[in-house]
mmCIF file of C-alpha atoms and ligand atoms in Angstrom:
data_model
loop_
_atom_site.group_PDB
_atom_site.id
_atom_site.type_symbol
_atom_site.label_atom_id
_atom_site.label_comp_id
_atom_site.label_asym_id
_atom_site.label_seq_id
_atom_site.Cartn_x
_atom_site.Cartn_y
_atom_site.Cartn_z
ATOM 1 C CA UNK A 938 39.431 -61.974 6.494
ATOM 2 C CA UNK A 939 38.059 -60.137 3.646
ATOM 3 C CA UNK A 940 35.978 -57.072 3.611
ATOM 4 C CA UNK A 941 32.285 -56.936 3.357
ATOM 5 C CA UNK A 942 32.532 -54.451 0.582
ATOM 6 C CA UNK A 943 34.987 -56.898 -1.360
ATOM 7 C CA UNK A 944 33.121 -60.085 -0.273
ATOM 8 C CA UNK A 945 30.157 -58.658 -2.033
ATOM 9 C CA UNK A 946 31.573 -57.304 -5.360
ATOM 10 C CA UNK A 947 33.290 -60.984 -5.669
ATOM 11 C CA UNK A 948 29.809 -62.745 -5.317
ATOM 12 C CA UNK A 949 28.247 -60.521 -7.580
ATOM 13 C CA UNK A 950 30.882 -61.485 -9.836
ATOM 14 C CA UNK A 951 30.143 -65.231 -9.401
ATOM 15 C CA UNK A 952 26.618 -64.428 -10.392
ATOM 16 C CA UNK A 953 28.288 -62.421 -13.552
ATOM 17 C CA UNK A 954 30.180 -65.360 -14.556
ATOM 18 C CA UNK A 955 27.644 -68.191 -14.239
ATOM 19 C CA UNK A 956 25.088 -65.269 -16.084
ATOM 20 C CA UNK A 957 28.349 -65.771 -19.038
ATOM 21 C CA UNK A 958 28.162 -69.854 -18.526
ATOM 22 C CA UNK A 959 24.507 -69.845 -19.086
ATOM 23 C CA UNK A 960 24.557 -67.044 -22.042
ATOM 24 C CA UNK A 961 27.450 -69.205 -23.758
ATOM 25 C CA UNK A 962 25.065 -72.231 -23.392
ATOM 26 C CA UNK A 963 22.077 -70.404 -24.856
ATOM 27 C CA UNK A 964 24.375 -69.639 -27.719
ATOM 28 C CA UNK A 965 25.245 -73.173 -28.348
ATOM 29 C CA UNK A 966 21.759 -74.861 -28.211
ATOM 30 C CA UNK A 967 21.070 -71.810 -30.924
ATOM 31 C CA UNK A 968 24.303 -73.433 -33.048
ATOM 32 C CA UNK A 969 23.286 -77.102 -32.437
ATOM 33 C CA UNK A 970 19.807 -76.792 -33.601
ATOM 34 C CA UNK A 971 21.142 -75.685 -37.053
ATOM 35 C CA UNK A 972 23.559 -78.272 -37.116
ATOM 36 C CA UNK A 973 27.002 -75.921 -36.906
ATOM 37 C CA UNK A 974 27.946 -78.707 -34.326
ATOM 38 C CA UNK A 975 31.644 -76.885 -34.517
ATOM 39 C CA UNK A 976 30.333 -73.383 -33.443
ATOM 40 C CA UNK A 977 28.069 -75.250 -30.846
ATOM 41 C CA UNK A 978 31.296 -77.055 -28.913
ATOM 42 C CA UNK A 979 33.079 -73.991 -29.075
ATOM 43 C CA UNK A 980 30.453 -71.981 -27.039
ATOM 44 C CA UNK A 981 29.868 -75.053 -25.244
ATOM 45 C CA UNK A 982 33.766 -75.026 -24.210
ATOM 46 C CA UNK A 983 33.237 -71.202 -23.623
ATOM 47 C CA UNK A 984 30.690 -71.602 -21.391
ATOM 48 C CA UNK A 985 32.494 -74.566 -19.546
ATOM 49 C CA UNK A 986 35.069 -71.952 -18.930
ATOM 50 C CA UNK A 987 32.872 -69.004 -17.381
ATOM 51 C CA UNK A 988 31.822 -71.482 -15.129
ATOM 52 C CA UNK A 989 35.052 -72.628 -13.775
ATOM 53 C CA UNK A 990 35.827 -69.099 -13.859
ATOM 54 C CA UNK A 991 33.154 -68.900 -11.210
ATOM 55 C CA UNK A 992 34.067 -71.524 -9.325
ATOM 56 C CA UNK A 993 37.443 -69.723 -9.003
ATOM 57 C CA UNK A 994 36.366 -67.069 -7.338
ATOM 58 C CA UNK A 995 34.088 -68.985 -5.462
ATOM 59 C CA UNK A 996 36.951 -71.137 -3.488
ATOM 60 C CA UNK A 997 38.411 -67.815 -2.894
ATOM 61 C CA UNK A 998 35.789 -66.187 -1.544
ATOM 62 C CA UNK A 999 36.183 -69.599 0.964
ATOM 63 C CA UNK A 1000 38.987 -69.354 1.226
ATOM 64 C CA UNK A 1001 39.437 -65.734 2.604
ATOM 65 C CA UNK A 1002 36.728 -66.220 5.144
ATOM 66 C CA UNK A 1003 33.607 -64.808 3.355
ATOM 67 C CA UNK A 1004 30.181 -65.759 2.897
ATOM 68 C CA UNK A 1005 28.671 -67.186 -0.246
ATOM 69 C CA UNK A 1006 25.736 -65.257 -1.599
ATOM 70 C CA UNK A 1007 23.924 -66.320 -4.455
ATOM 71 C CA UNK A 1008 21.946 -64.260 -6.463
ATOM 72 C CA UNK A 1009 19.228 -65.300 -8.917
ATOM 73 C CA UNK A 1010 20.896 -65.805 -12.297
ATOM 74 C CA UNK A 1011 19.484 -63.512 -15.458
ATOM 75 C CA UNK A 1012 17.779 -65.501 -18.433
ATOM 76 C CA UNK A 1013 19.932 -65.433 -21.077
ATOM 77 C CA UNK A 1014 18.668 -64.170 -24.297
ATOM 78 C CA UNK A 1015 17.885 -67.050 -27.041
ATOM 79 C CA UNK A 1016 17.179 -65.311 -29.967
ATOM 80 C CA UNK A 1017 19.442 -64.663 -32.999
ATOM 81 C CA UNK A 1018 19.075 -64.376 -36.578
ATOM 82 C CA UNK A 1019 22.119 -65.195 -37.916
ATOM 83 C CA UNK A 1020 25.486 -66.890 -36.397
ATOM 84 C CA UNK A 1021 27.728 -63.847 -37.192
ATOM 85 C CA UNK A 1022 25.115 -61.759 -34.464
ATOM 86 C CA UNK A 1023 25.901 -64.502 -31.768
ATOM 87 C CA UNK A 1024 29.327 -63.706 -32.204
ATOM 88 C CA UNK A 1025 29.353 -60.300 -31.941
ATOM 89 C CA UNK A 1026 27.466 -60.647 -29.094
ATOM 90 C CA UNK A 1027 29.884 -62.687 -27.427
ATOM 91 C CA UNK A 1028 32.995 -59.875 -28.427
ATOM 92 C CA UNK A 1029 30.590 -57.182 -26.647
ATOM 93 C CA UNK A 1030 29.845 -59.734 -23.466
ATOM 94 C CA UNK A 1031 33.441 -60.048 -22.834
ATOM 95 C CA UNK A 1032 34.568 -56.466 -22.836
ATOM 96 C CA UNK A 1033 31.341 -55.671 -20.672
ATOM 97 C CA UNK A 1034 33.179 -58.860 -18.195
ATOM 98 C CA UNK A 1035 36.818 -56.971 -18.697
ATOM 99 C CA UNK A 1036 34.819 -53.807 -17.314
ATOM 100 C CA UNK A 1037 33.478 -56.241 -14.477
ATOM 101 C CA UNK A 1038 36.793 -57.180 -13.886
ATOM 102 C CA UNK A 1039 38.228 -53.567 -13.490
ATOM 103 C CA UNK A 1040 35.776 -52.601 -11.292
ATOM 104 C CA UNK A 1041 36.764 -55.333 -9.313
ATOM 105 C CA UNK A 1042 40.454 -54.674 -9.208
ATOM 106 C CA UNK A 1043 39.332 -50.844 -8.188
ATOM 107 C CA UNK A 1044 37.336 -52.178 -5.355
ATOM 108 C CA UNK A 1045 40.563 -54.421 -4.123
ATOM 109 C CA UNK A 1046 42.798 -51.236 -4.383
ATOM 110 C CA UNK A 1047 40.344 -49.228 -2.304
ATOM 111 C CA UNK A 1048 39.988 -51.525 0.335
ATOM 112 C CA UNK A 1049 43.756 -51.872 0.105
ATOM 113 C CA UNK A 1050 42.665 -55.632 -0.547
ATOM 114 C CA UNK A 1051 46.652 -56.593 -1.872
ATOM 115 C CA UNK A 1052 45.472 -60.449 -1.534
ATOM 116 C CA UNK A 1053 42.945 -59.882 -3.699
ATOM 117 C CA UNK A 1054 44.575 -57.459 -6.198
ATOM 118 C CA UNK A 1055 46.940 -60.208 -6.582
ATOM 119 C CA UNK A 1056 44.064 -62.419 -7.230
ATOM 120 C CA UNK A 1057 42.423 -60.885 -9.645
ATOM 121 C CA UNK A 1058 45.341 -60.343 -12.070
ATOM 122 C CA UNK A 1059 44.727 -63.987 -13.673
ATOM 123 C CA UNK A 1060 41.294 -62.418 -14.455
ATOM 124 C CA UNK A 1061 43.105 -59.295 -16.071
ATOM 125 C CA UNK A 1062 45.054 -61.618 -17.907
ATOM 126 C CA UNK A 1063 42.402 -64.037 -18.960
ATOM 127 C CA UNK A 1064 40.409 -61.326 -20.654
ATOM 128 C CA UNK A 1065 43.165 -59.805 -22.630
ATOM 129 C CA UNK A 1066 43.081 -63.392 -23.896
ATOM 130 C CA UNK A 1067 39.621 -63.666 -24.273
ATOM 131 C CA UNK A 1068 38.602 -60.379 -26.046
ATOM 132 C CA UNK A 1069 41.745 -61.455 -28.150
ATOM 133 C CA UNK A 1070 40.535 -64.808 -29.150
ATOM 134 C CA UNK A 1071 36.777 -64.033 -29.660
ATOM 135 C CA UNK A 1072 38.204 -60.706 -31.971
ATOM 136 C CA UNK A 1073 39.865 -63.160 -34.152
ATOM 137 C CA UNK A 1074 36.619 -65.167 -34.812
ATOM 138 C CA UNK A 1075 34.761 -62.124 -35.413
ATOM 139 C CA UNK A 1076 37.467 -60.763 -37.940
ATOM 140 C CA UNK A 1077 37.441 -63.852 -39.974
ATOM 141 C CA UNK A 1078 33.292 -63.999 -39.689
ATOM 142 C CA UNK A 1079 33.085 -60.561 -41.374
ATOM 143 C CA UNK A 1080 35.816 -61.686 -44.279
ATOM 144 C CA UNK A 1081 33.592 -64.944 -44.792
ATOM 145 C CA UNK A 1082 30.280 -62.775 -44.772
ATOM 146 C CA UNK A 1083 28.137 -65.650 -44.804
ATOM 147 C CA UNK A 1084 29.772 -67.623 -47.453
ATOM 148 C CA UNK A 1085 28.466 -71.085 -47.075
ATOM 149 C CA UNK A 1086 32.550 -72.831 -47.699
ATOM 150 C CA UNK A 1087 33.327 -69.957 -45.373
ATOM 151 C CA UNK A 1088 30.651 -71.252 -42.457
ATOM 152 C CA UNK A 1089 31.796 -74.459 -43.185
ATOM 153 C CA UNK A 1090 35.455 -74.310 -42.739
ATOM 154 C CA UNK A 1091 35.227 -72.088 -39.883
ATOM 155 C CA UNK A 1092 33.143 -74.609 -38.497
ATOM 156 C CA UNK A 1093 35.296 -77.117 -38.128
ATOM 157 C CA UNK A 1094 38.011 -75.113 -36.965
ATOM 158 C CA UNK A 1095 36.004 -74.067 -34.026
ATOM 159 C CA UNK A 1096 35.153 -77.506 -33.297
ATOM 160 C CA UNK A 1097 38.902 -78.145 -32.479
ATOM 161 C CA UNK A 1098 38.883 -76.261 -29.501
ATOM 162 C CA UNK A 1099 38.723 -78.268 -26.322
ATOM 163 C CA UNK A 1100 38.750 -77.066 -22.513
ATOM 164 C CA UNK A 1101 41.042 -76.755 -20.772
ATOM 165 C CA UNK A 1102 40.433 -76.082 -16.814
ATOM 166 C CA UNK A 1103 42.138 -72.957 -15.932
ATOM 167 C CA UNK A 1104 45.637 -72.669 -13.948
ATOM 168 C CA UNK A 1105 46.005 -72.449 -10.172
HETATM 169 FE FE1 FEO B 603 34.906 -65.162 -17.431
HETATM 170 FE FE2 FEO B 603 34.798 -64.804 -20.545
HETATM 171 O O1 FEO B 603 35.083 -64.093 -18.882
#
């Protein structure tokens, strides 16, 4: 059975990741209305992920004995002038989610929660990853600068990418 204090803290990061699902959506609507159909599948795949992310933690939340609380879900922003902002954005998001994630781990250790520590080392790893990959678009957005061959190029690169549901 899992603790109260842990229970909580792993439904609050359910919420966090659907909040990241929803945010990533909001940032692809903004893509597909200007017709970077490229950038829009690849938030649309990144936003597919936060919200099997979710679900992950969800079955183990089940699966430990707790009690699913759901919280109401933040409207994302919708905003942006240009699609090098979004981006940034996105690089920012996911090292606020690795700081999430932390927290979390810190929680597990105080509780002496070893099920859970072990648990939430696929999210340590996933975010290494995903600061990683989102740092690499954000490096090759500031060499193309808004270059329109640039925007174009990188746009279909990113519309390669395809999900892929995450491990057990
Ligand atoms: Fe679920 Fe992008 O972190």
């Amino acid at each position: 059975m899992i603790s109260d204090k842990m229970c909580k803290a792993l439904n609050n990061q359910v919420n966090a990741e659907l909040f990241s699902s929803y945010l990533y959506l909001s940032m692809s609507s903004w893509f597909s209305e200007r017709s970077l159909s490229g950038f829009a599948s690849w938030m649309r795949v990144q936003a597919q992920e936060e919200l099997s992310h979710g679900m992950k933690i969800y079955d183990y939340i089940l699966e430990r004995g707790g009690k699913i609380e759901f919280g109401t879900i933040e409207q994302p922003e919708s905003k942006w002038q240009a699609a090098a902002e979004i981006v940034e954005e996105v690089a920012k998001h996911e090292a606020k989610v690795t700081g999430l994630v932390n927290d979390l781990v810190d929680v597990a250790f105080a509780q002496k929660d070893h099920a859970t520590n072990i648990f939430l080392q696929w999210f340590v790893a996933e975010q290494v990853e995903e600061e990683a990959s989102v740092g690499e678009v954000l490096e090759r957005m500031k060499m193309i600068d808004g270059d329109s061959a640039g925007m174009f190029a990188m746009d279909m690169e990113l519309g390669k990418r395809v999900f892929t549901a995450p491990v057990e």
